[in-house]
């Protein structure tokens, strides 16, 4: 059964990486999650619950999730998931969505309008117009495009966005892929956020159902088998959620690291940012590895 | 997590004419009144106990509800059901409980074939042997 899970991990990561490069990038994180969930479900079929003995009574015990899933590990998954969602939400919040065939969200920027020009941005034609009749330092530009796209500051345009990090990430990672709707970094970010959020919502419910499932029986031997099954299943749920959270967290932060260019750094804040990214990436790699080991270890019968 | 030995248990008698909710209520009340379940002890969640006993959740919920009405347990929102603080019994309640246990004892000893005098003597010996 460990082999089935290992195959699920490998296939999921391979599919996620291929989808992340070729698109639809929004399916990358769900592919990683879907493959491991399927593998776990298949492997659990080969590890049935101890047969139930009817009419054996009940112990007046309160079975709690924390008795079966190590709190530190479970909280690690929760924190990893929240960091991932927050990081991507911040990334998306820093940009501007410009819808297909229409006038996009306007933003304030120093400009020299009135003017109208078509330029190429990340491989897509992009037309902008100043809306002010007179040159001003606060002219409004509005993007127009044949397809929807997501726009973040790249510095050259002087748009007011909160972070150079966001700009460098998006420029670097999706360069050449365009900003087509549902594609590129935005699709990947939404897909990752939705997958991580779903994992964080569903895993506690599955854990609770596992822990509170009826006891198989009252005698010592059956109870021991029941405990092993319950503990193994709870560990599998946490490890599955951990894998779903930490693999994308590692991939995102490694991608962010790769587009950084220390040669262009102008101050210590950029080095701090680089160090934080490296720390997050390393923590995520360690977390993903630990959960992979937990998933592929032969479960107790 | 508790071990098998230190956790009180309850079991249902399938052949009994007593309804399942009453069997649950009676056994829990007995465990509470004899302090096997001490004040503040948490009872299993309704669904968990119902699943273990192979009963409908409503059956266990009814037993818990009656225990709560009798002041034996308290249900706190988000805190589960816990054994309520023990209160002193009124003289009438004490007499009723003694009568109930005496009735059970008499029934048991007669089933064993013991003479009433021997049964009473056994009680006296036990009282003498057990410090108050």
GROMACS .gro file of N, CA and C in nm, chain B residues 6 14 23 27-28 31 33-35 39 44 46 54 56 58 64 74 79 82 85 90-92 96 121 128 132:
model
   81
  307UNK      N    1  -0.933   0.166   3.316
  307UNK     CA    2  -0.976   0.276   3.403
  307UNK      C    3  -1.096   0.352   3.348
  315UNK      N    4  -3.005  -0.647   2.519
  315UNK     CA    5  -3.096  -0.647   2.405
  315UNK      C    6  -3.231  -0.712   2.437
  324UNK      N    7  -3.215   0.234   2.975
  324UNK     CA    8  -3.098   0.156   3.017
  324UNK      C    9  -2.974   0.245   3.024
  328UNK      N   10  -2.788   0.344   3.385
  328UNK     CA   11  -2.648   0.307   3.410
  328UNK      C   12  -2.562   0.431   3.436
  329UNK      N   13  -2.589   0.535   3.359
  329UNK     CA   14  -2.511   0.658   3.381
  329UNK      C   15  -2.544   0.718   3.517
  332UNK      N   16  -2.361   0.534   3.783
  332UNK     CA   17  -2.217   0.566   3.785
  332UNK      C   18  -2.192   0.704   3.846
  334UNK      N   19  -2.405   0.864   4.066
  334UNK     CA   20  -2.444   0.865   4.209
  334UNK      C   21  -2.344   0.791   4.296
  335UNK      N   22  -2.277   0.693   4.238
  335UNK     CA   23  -2.176   0.620   4.317
  335UNK      C   24  -2.038   0.681   4.300
  336UNK      N   25  -2.032   0.797   4.232
  336UNK     CA   26  -1.907   0.873   4.216
  336UNK      C   27  -1.802   0.798   4.133
  340UNK      N   28  -1.757   1.444   3.985
  340UNK     CA   29  -1.802   1.577   3.942
  340UNK      C   30  -1.704   1.634   3.839
  345UNK      N   31  -1.911   1.108   2.699
  345UNK     CA   32  -1.883   1.106   2.555
  345UNK      C   33  -1.986   1.190   2.479
  347UNK      N   34  -2.276   1.276   2.227
  347UNK     CA   35  -2.394   1.194   2.200
  347UNK      C   36  -2.372   1.100   2.081
  355UNK      N   37  -2.443   0.138   1.913
  355UNK     CA   38  -2.528   0.104   1.797
  355UNK      C   39  -2.673   0.148   1.820
  357UNK      N   40  -2.955   0.500   1.793
  357UNK     CA   41  -2.977   0.628   1.725
  357UNK      C   42  -2.930   0.740   1.818
  359UNK      N   43  -3.063   1.013   1.881
  359UNK     CA   44  -3.175   1.066   1.959
  359UNK      C   45  -3.198   0.987   2.087
  365UNK      N   46  -2.940   1.168   2.798
  365UNK     CA   47  -2.865   1.283   2.851
  365UNK      C   48  -2.960   1.391   2.899
  375UNK      N   49  -2.457   1.846   3.336
  375UNK     CA   50  -2.478   1.980   3.281
  375UNK      C   51  -2.425   1.979   3.139
  380UNK      N   52  -1.883   2.284   2.534
  380UNK     CA   53  -1.803   2.219   2.638
  380UNK      C   54  -1.846   2.077   2.666
  383UNK      N   55  -2.103   1.733   3.110
  383UNK     CA   56  -2.017   1.696   3.223
  383UNK      C   57  -2.104   1.663   3.345
  386UNK      N   58  -2.210   1.921   3.972
  386UNK     CA   59  -2.169   1.917   4.113
  386UNK      C   60  -2.271   1.838   4.194
  391UNK      N   61  -3.228   1.525   4.961
  391UNK     CA   62  -3.328   1.555   5.064
  391UNK      C   63  -3.360   1.424   5.135
  392UNK      N   64  -3.416   1.430   5.259
  392UNK     CA   65  -3.450   1.305   5.330
  392UNK      C   66  -3.540   1.215   5.246
  393UNK      N   67  -3.634   1.275   5.174
  393UNK     CA   68  -3.725   1.194   5.091
  393UNK      C   69  -3.649   1.123   4.980
  397UNK      N   70  -3.594   0.720   4.921
  397UNK     CA   71  -3.631   0.657   4.794
  397UNK      C   72  -3.514   0.576   4.736
  422UNK      N   73  -2.790  -1.032   5.798
  422UNK     CA   74  -2.666  -1.050   5.873
  422UNK      C   75  -2.545  -1.013   5.787
  429UNK      N   76  -2.003  -0.348   5.947
  429UNK     CA   77  -1.903  -0.350   6.053
  429UNK      C   78  -1.761  -0.350   5.994
  433UNK      N   79  -1.715   0.392   5.807
  433UNK     CA   80  -1.818   0.483   5.756
  433UNK      C   81  -1.756   0.596   5.675
   0.00000   0.00000   0.00000
